[in-house]
Tab-separated table of C-alpha atoms and ligand atoms in Angstrom:
chain	number	residue	atom	x	y	z
N	1	MET	CA	-31.985	31.869	41.158
N	2	CYS	CA	-29.185	31.267	38.726
N	3	ALA	CA	-31.298	28.960	36.576
N	4	LEU	CA	-34.141	31.476	36.665
N	5	ALA	CA	-31.933	34.317	35.516
N	6	ILE	CA	-30.627	32.222	32.652
N	7	SER	CA	-34.091	31.275	31.494
N	8	VAL	CA	-35.125	34.930	31.551
N	9	LEU	CA	-32.144	35.787	29.428
N	10	VAL	CA	-32.950	33.157	26.857
N	11	ILE	CA	-36.622	34.069	26.675
N	12	GLY	CA	-35.991	37.793	26.640
N	13	THR	CA	-33.615	37.735	23.707
N	14	THR	CA	-35.546	35.353	21.510
N	15	THR	CA	-35.542	36.378	17.889
N	16	ALA	CA	-37.725	34.677	15.397
N	17	SER	CA	-37.650	34.779	11.670
N	18	ALA	CA	-40.663	32.522	11.254
N	19	ARG	CA	-43.939	34.103	10.231
N	20	LEU	CA	-47.166	33.983	12.154
N	21	THR	CA	-49.064	34.776	9.014
N	22	ASP	CA	-47.884	35.873	5.633
N	23	GLU	CA	-48.149	39.445	6.835
N	24	LYS	CA	-46.619	39.606	10.257
N	25	PRO	CA	-43.112	38.693	11.397
N	26	LEU	CA	-42.973	36.765	14.669
N	27	LEU	CA	-40.858	39.155	16.657
N	28	ALA	CA	-42.391	39.388	20.100
N	29	ALA	CA	-42.820	35.898	21.510
N	30	THR	CA	-42.577	37.526	24.928
N	31	PRO	CA	-43.394	41.137	25.828
N	32	PRO	CA	-40.553	43.287	24.443
N	33	MET	CA	-38.176	44.794	26.999
N	34	GLY	CA	-36.068	47.888	26.600
N	35	TRP	CA	-35.786	51.602	27.237
N	36	SER	CA	-37.457	54.686	25.785
N	37	SER	CA	-36.113	58.220	25.797
N	38	TRP	CA	-39.473	59.935	26.212
N	39	ASN	CA	-40.357	59.931	29.908
N	40	ALA	CA	-36.980	61.101	31.181
N	41	LEU	CA	-35.575	63.104	28.290
N	42	GLY	CA	-38.467	64.308	26.120
N	43	CYS	CA	-37.144	66.577	23.374
N	44	THR	CA	-33.704	66.911	24.948
N	45	VAL	CA	-32.783	63.476	23.584
N	46	ASP	CA	-29.579	63.402	21.553
N	47	GLU	CA	-27.201	60.793	20.220
N	48	ASN	CA	-24.920	60.953	23.258
N	49	ALA	CA	-27.874	60.209	25.523
N	50	VAL	CA	-28.902	57.270	23.358
N	51	ARG	CA	-25.368	55.865	23.364
N	52	GLY	CA	-25.044	56.432	27.101
N	53	ASN	CA	-28.316	54.699	27.836
N	54	ALA	CA	-27.312	51.754	25.636
N	55	ASP	CA	-24.035	51.552	27.567
N	56	ALA	CA	-25.895	51.678	30.884
N	57	MET	CA	-28.380	49.034	29.767
N	58	VAL	CA	-25.452	46.668	29.485
N	59	SER	CA	-23.347	47.794	32.464
N	60	SER	CA	-26.328	47.864	34.841
N	61	GLY	CA	-27.133	44.222	34.132
N	62	MET	CA	-30.441	45.110	32.463
N	63	ALA	CA	-29.400	43.666	29.105
N	64	ALA	CA	-28.553	40.365	30.765
N	65	MET	CA	-32.083	40.309	32.176
N	66	GLY	CA	-33.655	40.663	28.726
N	67	TYR	CA	-33.814	44.447	28.154
N	68	THR	CA	-32.937	44.758	24.475
N	69	TYR	CA	-34.574	47.696	22.702
N	70	VAL	CA	-33.073	51.196	22.900
N	71	ASN	CA	-35.930	53.357	21.683
N	72	ILE	CA	-35.558	56.941	20.512
N	73	ASP	CA	-38.963	58.559	20.918
N	74	ASP	CA	-40.177	61.848	19.443
N	75	CYS	CA	-37.789	64.697	18.546
N	76	TRP	CA	-35.061	62.810	16.709
N	77	MET	CA	-36.098	64.302	13.346
N	78	ALA	CA	-35.106	67.413	11.493
N	79	PRO	CA	-38.067	69.764	10.972
N	80	GLU	CA	-38.103	69.095	7.215
N	81	ARG	CA	-37.746	66.053	5.000
N	82	ASN	CA	-34.700	66.092	2.712
N	83	ALA	CA	-34.800	66.926	-0.986
N	84	GLY	CA	-35.636	63.302	-1.768
N	85	GLY	CA	-38.638	63.372	0.570
N	86	ARG	CA	-36.978	61.275	3.247
N	87	LEU	CA	-36.997	61.782	6.979
N	88	GLN	CA	-33.636	62.902	8.310
N	89	ALA	CA	-32.149	63.154	11.761
N	90	ASP	CA	-31.917	66.507	13.512
N	91	PRO	CA	-28.450	67.761	12.524
N	92	GLN	CA	-27.719	69.391	15.884
N	93	ARG	CA	-28.722	66.585	18.241
N	94	PHE	CA	-28.048	63.593	15.971
N	95	PRO	CA	-25.142	64.766	13.786
N	96	GLY	CA	-23.909	61.210	13.237
N	97	GLY	CA	-27.292	60.081	11.909
N	98	ILE	CA	-29.450	57.148	12.895
N	99	LYS	CA	-27.553	54.443	11.009
N	100	ALA	CA	-24.426	55.113	13.056
N	101	LEU	CA	-26.473	54.876	16.231
N	102	ALA	CA	-27.997	51.592	15.069
N	103	ASP	CA	-24.504	50.242	14.400
N	104	TYR	CA	-23.387	51.333	17.864
N	105	VAL	CA	-26.363	49.739	19.584
N	106	HIS	CA	-26.070	46.532	17.545
N	107	ALA	CA	-22.402	46.195	18.451
N	108	LYS	CA	-23.530	45.974	22.065
N	109	GLY	CA	-25.943	43.161	21.254
N	110	LEU	CA	-28.935	45.509	21.568
N	111	LYS	CA	-31.575	46.734	19.122
N	112	LEU	CA	-32.573	50.233	18.057
N	113	GLY	CA	-36.106	51.601	18.133
N	114	ILE	CA	-37.370	54.785	16.514
N	115	TYR	CA	-40.551	56.871	16.466
N	116	ALA	CA	-42.904	58.293	13.832
N	117	SER	CA	-46.538	59.349	13.646
N	118	ALA	CA	-49.580	58.217	11.664
N	119	GLY	CA	-50.561	61.813	11.042
N	120	THR	CA	-49.361	64.909	9.251
N	121	ALA	CA	-46.918	65.633	12.109
N	122	THR	CA	-45.539	63.968	15.200
N	123	CYS	CA	-46.836	65.021	18.593
N	124	GLN	CA	-43.937	67.503	18.775
N	125	ASN	CA	-44.811	68.900	15.351
N	126	LEU	CA	-42.103	67.230	13.317
N	127	PRO	CA	-42.793	65.584	9.940
N	128	GLY	CA	-45.550	62.973	10.034
N	129	SER	CA	-45.494	59.697	8.132
N	130	LEU	CA	-49.091	59.547	6.953
N	131	ASP	CA	-49.013	58.821	3.207
N	132	HIS	CA	-45.211	58.448	3.385
N	133	GLU	CA	-45.332	54.946	4.854
N	134	THR	CA	-43.414	53.088	2.140
N	135	THR	CA	-40.616	55.636	1.980
N	136	ASP	CA	-40.284	55.925	5.739
N	137	ALA	CA	-40.371	52.194	6.416
N	138	ALA	CA	-37.698	51.711	3.747
N	139	THR	CA	-35.588	54.444	5.359
N	140	PHE	CA	-35.875	52.830	8.789
N	141	ALA	CA	-34.943	49.448	7.324
N	142	GLU	CA	-31.911	50.929	5.547
N	143	TRP	CA	-30.744	52.489	8.785
N	144	GLY	CA	-30.970	49.145	10.583
N	145	VAL	CA	-33.871	50.100	12.843
N	146	ASP	CA	-35.408	47.170	14.756
N	147	LEU	CA	-38.578	48.698	16.251
N	148	LEU	CA	-40.976	51.463	15.276
N	149	LYS	CA	-43.298	53.201	17.712
N	150	TYR	CA	-45.996	54.732	15.544
N	151	ASP	CA	-47.990	57.516	17.184
N	152	ASN	CA	-51.364	59.102	16.517
N	153	CYS	CA	-50.929	62.882	16.580
N	154	TYR	CA	-52.186	65.252	13.898
N	155	ASN	CA	-54.207	62.565	12.229
N	156	PRO	CA	-56.809	64.000	9.917
N	157	GLY	CA	-59.603	61.794	11.222
N	158	ARG	CA	-59.029	58.888	8.885
N	159	PRO	CA	-59.749	55.579	10.648
N	160	ALA	CA	-56.867	54.346	12.778
N	161	VAL	CA	-57.040	50.842	11.365
N	162	GLU	CA	-56.405	52.214	7.875
N	163	ARG	CA	-53.530	54.493	8.897
N	164	PHE	CA	-51.781	51.962	11.144
N	165	SER	CA	-52.254	49.087	8.683
N	166	ALA	CA	-50.573	51.164	5.981
N	167	MET	CA	-47.421	51.359	8.085
N	168	GLY	CA	-47.714	47.705	9.124
N	169	ASN	CA	-47.771	46.706	5.453
N	170	ALA	CA	-44.888	49.039	4.639
N	171	LEU	CA	-42.764	47.599	7.448
N	172	GLU	CA	-43.499	44.113	6.210
N	173	ALA	CA	-42.552	45.123	2.664
N	174	SER	CA	-39.329	46.772	3.870
N	175	GLY	CA	-37.637	43.403	4.076
N	176	ARG	CA	-36.356	43.985	7.621
N	177	ASP	CA	-37.793	42.465	10.784
N	178	ILE	CA	-39.083	45.518	12.654
N	179	VAL	CA	-41.157	45.254	15.812
N	180	TYR	CA	-44.227	47.441	15.381
N	181	SER	CA	-45.477	49.337	18.430
N	182	ILE	CA	-48.850	50.946	17.804
N	183	SER	CA	-49.656	54.058	19.814
N	184	ASP	CA	-53.266	55.009	19.176
N	185	TRP	CA	-53.703	55.497	22.957
N	186	GLY	CA	-56.637	53.080	22.849
N	187	ASP	CA	-58.734	55.829	21.245
N	188	GLU	CA	-60.150	53.445	18.655
N	189	GLN	CA	-59.816	50.281	20.752
N	190	SER	CA	-56.459	49.281	19.308
N	191	TRP	CA	-56.705	45.878	21.007
N	192	ARG	CA	-59.422	44.868	18.533
N	193	TRP	CA	-57.496	45.535	15.312
N	194	ALA	CA	-53.842	46.360	16.009
N	195	GLY	CA	-52.666	42.744	15.780
N	196	ASN	CA	-54.144	42.428	12.310
N	197	ALA	CA	-52.544	45.750	11.377
N	198	GLY	CA	-49.163	44.101	11.996
N	199	GLY	CA	-48.703	45.430	15.532
N	200	HIS	CA	-46.641	43.518	18.074
N	201	TYR	CA	-47.922	45.648	20.947
N	202	TRP	CA	-50.362	48.480	21.240
N	203	ARG	CA	-51.092	51.245	23.676
N	204	THR	CA	-54.376	50.794	25.500
N	205	PHE	CA	-54.705	54.232	27.089
N	206	ALA	CA	-53.434	57.798	27.249
N	207	ASP	CA	-49.902	58.792	28.248
N	208	ILE	CA	-48.451	57.746	31.553
N	209	THR	CA	-47.060	60.454	33.813
N	210	ASP	CA	-44.766	60.077	36.791
N	211	SER	CA	-47.419	59.802	39.494
N	212	TRP	CA	-49.305	57.206	41.507
N	213	ASP	CA	-52.606	58.593	40.259
N	214	ALA	CA	-51.551	58.010	36.659
N	215	VAL	CA	-50.466	54.437	37.371
N	216	VAL	CA	-53.708	53.467	39.073
N	217	VAL	CA	-55.867	55.174	36.450
N	218	ILE	CA	-54.046	53.295	33.678
N	219	VAL	CA	-54.265	50.011	35.558
N	220	GLU	CA	-58.033	50.315	35.857
N	221	GLN	CA	-58.255	50.562	32.063
N	222	GLN	CA	-56.497	47.211	31.668
N	223	ALA	CA	-59.208	45.191	33.410
N	224	GLY	CA	-61.075	43.070	30.891
N	225	LEU	CA	-58.496	43.326	28.108
N	226	THR	CA	-56.980	39.887	28.708
N	227	GLN	CA	-58.573	38.247	25.709
N	228	PHE	CA	-56.798	40.620	23.317
N	229	SER	CA	-53.241	39.878	24.440
N	230	ARG	CA	-51.106	36.960	23.278
N	231	PRO	CA	-47.582	36.158	22.117
N	232	HIS	CA	-46.571	38.519	19.287
N	233	GLY	CA	-49.439	40.870	20.142
N	234	TRP	CA	-49.433	42.493	23.595
N	235	ASN	CA	-51.511	45.126	25.317
N	236	ASP	CA	-49.279	48.067	26.242
N	237	PRO	CA	-50.224	50.227	29.242
N	238	ASP	CA	-47.265	52.524	28.293
N	239	SER	CA	-43.610	52.698	29.281
N	240	LEU	CA	-42.420	52.702	32.886
N	241	GLU	CA	-41.892	55.739	35.101
N	242	VAL	CA	-39.861	53.787	37.660
N	243	GLY	CA	-36.925	55.833	38.936
N	244	ASN	CA	-38.100	59.174	37.581
N	245	GLY	CA	-38.663	60.595	41.050
N	246	GLY	CA	-42.385	61.215	41.129
N	247	MET	CA	-43.281	58.087	43.077
N	248	THR	CA	-42.113	56.456	46.273
N	249	THR	CA	-40.221	53.179	46.135
N	250	ASP	CA	-43.388	51.354	47.215
N	251	GLU	CA	-45.321	53.009	44.397
N	252	ASP	CA	-42.624	52.231	41.830
N	253	ARG	CA	-42.558	48.617	43.026
N	254	ALA	CA	-46.335	48.349	42.649
N	255	HIS	CA	-46.040	49.881	39.154
N	256	VAL	CA	-43.560	47.194	38.034
N	257	SER	CA	-45.560	44.424	39.717
N	258	LEU	CA	-48.741	45.414	37.904
N	259	TRP	CA	-47.026	45.757	34.527
N	260	ALA	CA	-45.523	42.287	35.020
N	261	VAL	CA	-48.816	40.610	35.889
N	262	LEU	CA	-50.296	42.274	32.786
N	263	ASN	CA	-47.601	40.796	30.489
N	264	ALA	CA	-46.871	44.397	29.515
N	265	PRO	CA	-43.845	45.393	27.455
N	266	LEU	CA	-41.245	46.445	30.031
N	267	ILE	CA	-39.848	49.642	28.558
N	268	ALA	CA	-37.900	51.571	31.183
N	269	GLY	CA	-38.496	55.315	31.024
N	270	ASN	CA	-35.814	56.584	33.383
N	271	ASP	CA	-32.337	57.819	32.467
N	272	LEU	CA	-30.334	54.633	32.899
N	273	ARG	CA	-27.073	56.593	33.100
N	274	SER	CA	-27.944	57.987	36.491
N	275	MET	CA	-30.210	55.396	38.100
N	276	ASP	CA	-29.532	54.405	41.678
N	277	ALA	CA	-29.314	50.899	43.080
N	278	THR	CA	-32.950	50.927	44.226
N	279	THR	CA	-34.242	51.687	40.742
N	280	ARG	CA	-31.926	49.136	39.193
N	281	GLY	CA	-33.232	46.557	41.658
N	282	LEU	CA	-36.843	47.360	40.778
N	283	LEU	CA	-36.140	46.969	37.059
N	284	THR	CA	-34.036	43.826	37.259
N	285	ASN	CA	-35.824	41.550	39.710
N	286	PRO	CA	-35.528	38.201	37.881
N	287	GLU	CA	-38.577	36.687	39.546
N	288	VAL	CA	-40.810	39.598	38.555
N	289	ILE	CA	-39.433	39.695	35.013
N	290	ALA	CA	-40.066	35.956	34.753
N	291	VAL	CA	-43.759	36.589	35.469
N	292	ASP	CA	-43.913	39.293	32.806
N	293	GLN	CA	-42.245	37.037	30.248
N	294	ASP	CA	-44.269	33.922	31.071
N	295	TRP	CA	-47.239	33.002	28.934
N	296	GLY	CA	-49.674	30.876	30.856
N	297	GLY	CA	-52.522	31.366	28.387
N	298	MET	CA	-53.730	34.842	29.327
N	299	GLN	CA	-52.435	38.102	30.701
N	300	GLY	CA	-53.385	39.066	34.226
N	301	ASP	CA	-56.757	40.503	35.072
N	302	LYS	CA	-58.434	42.063	38.066
N	303	VAL	CA	-60.164	39.301	40.021
N	304	ALA	CA	-61.361	41.261	43.049
N	305	ASP	CA	-61.994	44.933	43.784
N	306	VAL	CA	-63.254	46.401	47.018
N	307	GLY	CA	-62.770	50.131	47.179
N	308	ASP	CA	-59.058	50.811	47.119
N	309	LEU	CA	-58.103	47.140	47.499
N	310	GLU	CA	-57.622	44.969	44.459
N	311	ILE	CA	-56.368	41.534	43.513
N	312	TRP	CA	-54.808	40.954	40.114
N	313	ALA	CA	-53.874	37.453	38.981
N	314	LYS	CA	-52.578	35.609	35.981
N	315	PRO	CA	-51.984	31.938	35.265
N	316	MET	CA	-48.395	30.784	34.946
N	317	SER	CA	-47.256	28.157	32.472
N	318	THR	CA	-46.014	26.088	35.418
N	319	GLY	CA	-49.586	25.676	36.685
N	320	GLY	CA	-49.358	28.220	39.474
N	321	ALA	CA	-50.602	31.799	39.500
N	322	ALA	CA	-48.954	35.173	39.861
N	323	ALA	CA	-50.861	37.471	42.190
N	324	VAL	CA	-50.614	41.176	42.919
N	325	LEU	CA	-52.373	42.418	46.050
N	326	LEU	CA	-52.804	46.129	45.440
N	327	ASN	CA	-53.594	48.784	48.013
N	328	ARG	CA	-54.452	52.001	46.200
N	329	GLY	CA	-55.486	53.695	49.416
N	330	ARG	CA	-53.865	55.873	52.046
N	331	TYR	CA	-53.836	53.362	54.903
N	332	GLY	CA	-52.024	50.065	55.293
N	333	THR	CA	-54.299	47.060	55.301
N	334	GLU	CA	-54.443	43.298	55.067
N	335	ILE	CA	-55.471	41.772	51.749
N	336	ALA	CA	-56.304	38.085	51.357
N	337	ALA	CA	-56.884	36.135	48.165
N	338	SER	CA	-58.334	32.652	48.008
N	339	PRO	CA	-56.756	30.065	45.699
N	340	ALA	CA	-60.037	29.954	43.790
N	341	GLU	CA	-59.880	33.688	43.161
N	342	LEU	CA	-56.388	33.252	41.791
N	343	GLY	CA	-57.688	30.595	39.419
N	344	LEU	CA	-55.875	27.767	41.180
N	345	ARG	CA	-57.046	24.205	41.502
N	346	CYS	CA	-57.728	22.851	44.965
N	347	ALA	CA	-54.722	21.524	46.793
N	348	ASN	CA	-53.792	20.668	50.329
N	349	GLU	CA	-50.983	23.179	50.358
N	350	TYR	CA	-49.691	26.017	48.286
N	351	ASN	CA	-46.174	27.400	48.129
N	352	ILE	CA	-46.220	31.157	48.292
N	353	ARG	CA	-43.176	32.865	46.881
N	354	ASP	CA	-42.892	36.563	47.737
N	355	LEU	CA	-41.307	37.872	44.550
N	356	TRP	CA	-39.898	41.018	46.157
N	357	ALA	CA	-38.818	39.635	49.531
N	358	HIS	CA	-37.542	36.418	47.888
N	359	THR	CA	-38.971	34.267	50.663
N	360	THR	CA	-41.173	31.190	50.458
N	361	THR	CA	-43.943	30.203	52.854
N	362	VAL	CA	-46.657	27.576	52.774
N	363	THR	CA	-50.386	28.009	53.195
N	364	THR	CA	-53.337	25.684	53.183
N	365	GLY	CA	-55.715	28.460	52.289
N	366	TYR	CA	-55.536	32.173	51.715
N	367	VAL	CA	-52.690	34.198	50.358
N	368	ASP	CA	-52.702	36.862	52.982
N	369	ALA	CA	-50.452	39.914	53.323
N	370	TRP	CA	-50.216	43.263	54.984
N	371	VAL	CA	-49.974	45.849	52.219
N	372	PRO	CA	-48.765	49.364	53.031
N	373	PRO	CA	-50.567	52.394	51.550
N	374	HIS	CA	-49.945	53.012	47.831
N	375	ALA	CA	-48.185	49.685	47.478
N	376	ALA	CA	-48.526	46.126	46.274
N	377	LYS	CA	-47.286	42.711	47.258
N	378	MET	CA	-46.525	40.210	44.540
N	379	PHE	CA	-46.544	36.448	44.891
N	380	LEU	CA	-46.143	33.315	42.862
N	381	VAL	CA	-48.609	30.800	44.270
N	382	SER	CA	-48.119	27.151	43.372
N	383	PRO	CA	-50.173	24.145	44.443
N	384	SER	CA	-47.746	21.804	46.193
N	385	LEU	CA	-49.652	19.088	48.056
N	386	GLY	CA	-52.896	17.864	46.682
N	387	PRO	CA	-55.290	17.462	45.126
N	388	ARG	CA	-58.080	17.552	47.648
N	389	MET	CA	-61.811	17.877	47.338
N	390	CYS	CA	-62.847	21.476	47.610
N	391	GLY	CA	-66.136	22.763	48.813
N	392	THR	CA	-67.269	26.222	48.043
N	393	SER	CA	-64.514	28.720	47.543
N	394	GLY	CA	-63.887	31.180	50.307
N	395	LEU	CA	-63.880	34.914	50.111
N	396	VAL	CA	-64.137	36.444	46.721
N	397	ALA	CA	-63.023	39.864	47.840
N	398	PRO	CA	-60.096	41.271	49.729
N	399	ARG	CA	-60.601	41.454	53.486
N	400	SER	CA	-59.450	44.631	55.117
N	401	ARG	CA	-59.030	45.742	58.657
N	402	ASN	CA	-58.457	49.028	60.312
N	403	PRO	CA	-55.145	50.770	59.765
N	404	ARG	CA	-52.435	49.799	62.214
E	501	LIG	C1	-47.529	60.968	22.494
E	501	LIG	C2	-47.239	59.559	22.925
E	501	LIG	C3	-46.135	59.562	23.952
E	501	LIG	C4	-44.897	60.195	23.374
E	501	LIG	C5	-45.219	61.595	22.873
E	501	LIG	C6	-44.060	62.199	22.114
E	501	LIG	O1	-48.049	61.750	23.515
E	501	LIG	O2	-48.380	58.947	23.454
E	501	LIG	O3	-45.853	58.239	24.393
E	501	LIG	O4	-44.421	59.394	22.328
E	501	LIG	O5	-46.337	61.578	22.009
E	501	LIG	O6	-44.360	63.459	21.604
């Protein structure tokens, strides 16, 4: 466990100054991890909340697990640009300005993220950055900003690739390494062009809300997107709602499990200052984070789907597979996945690590678990004894039985 936690720390805080291409800084070797103000605080965000959440990211142990970015979402801006045409912080809620906040966050070993929009206004009707890209990117760089989430509201219908590339180029020209988070909500299939626009991760769907229905709807949209995700360019199903109160612990656990198997950016969306031990545990499970941060050649995908029962799997760089057995339905049920479904080679035995229970068992065949309603089980499945000759693979769909 100790070795695992250390490796997560090293991977999660990797910085890279090398360039993937001449245009794009290599800044997201693994899916970025951090916190965003939006889900919990919305437009009530202020500088005290940002400082407090940075403090809590460290004191909770999240920073040690790889959470790095402290992202101020919409509503940090004053309603008007200054006389020089520059964005400025809201004087009531951010009287100290953004540079001071960046200094504060950096002193803690963390990084600061900020928000703007590729339209004439942000989604909360504050000044937009469309056609101000060079000025705004330079301002962010001067302030010491490390990440920009660039949104899609109030766009005048100009193609997304043009608008988001303009900011990608401006960030590159700013001279500062700034992670670029593209938020076109998947409207124009961001996964096809956002990497070339300079993006390090890109939203694939509409906004998450704090509900099980929202999580499962978003998850369904991720199926089939594996080919578009890779180091320095990740599909983003949106920030987490874990700990915000709208879901049960089982639902929150399934939410994290699915985001991890998808190699999604892990951006906590709860108020870290007041999170309880359960939420902290869900966000800092080293074995689950290790799956999220591992690149085994492709992000997870749905490999079986029968009604409300699904199997999601992704290859691990160690040669095993991470598996999420998801029960979207209202009754507990058994779900079984064959090694072949999980993409594993034939072997005489497989070690099955339950990543939430932290127990290991051995199977010669199926990965089989009872999954409560609105919940998921998550496993790391590794061939241990083998190889053996395999005949036809077994079931290719989850088996279910009547509710207990
Ligand atoms: C959009 C984005 C959200 C959030 C809000 C802020 O809806 O998709 O993630 O940033 O704007 O207004």
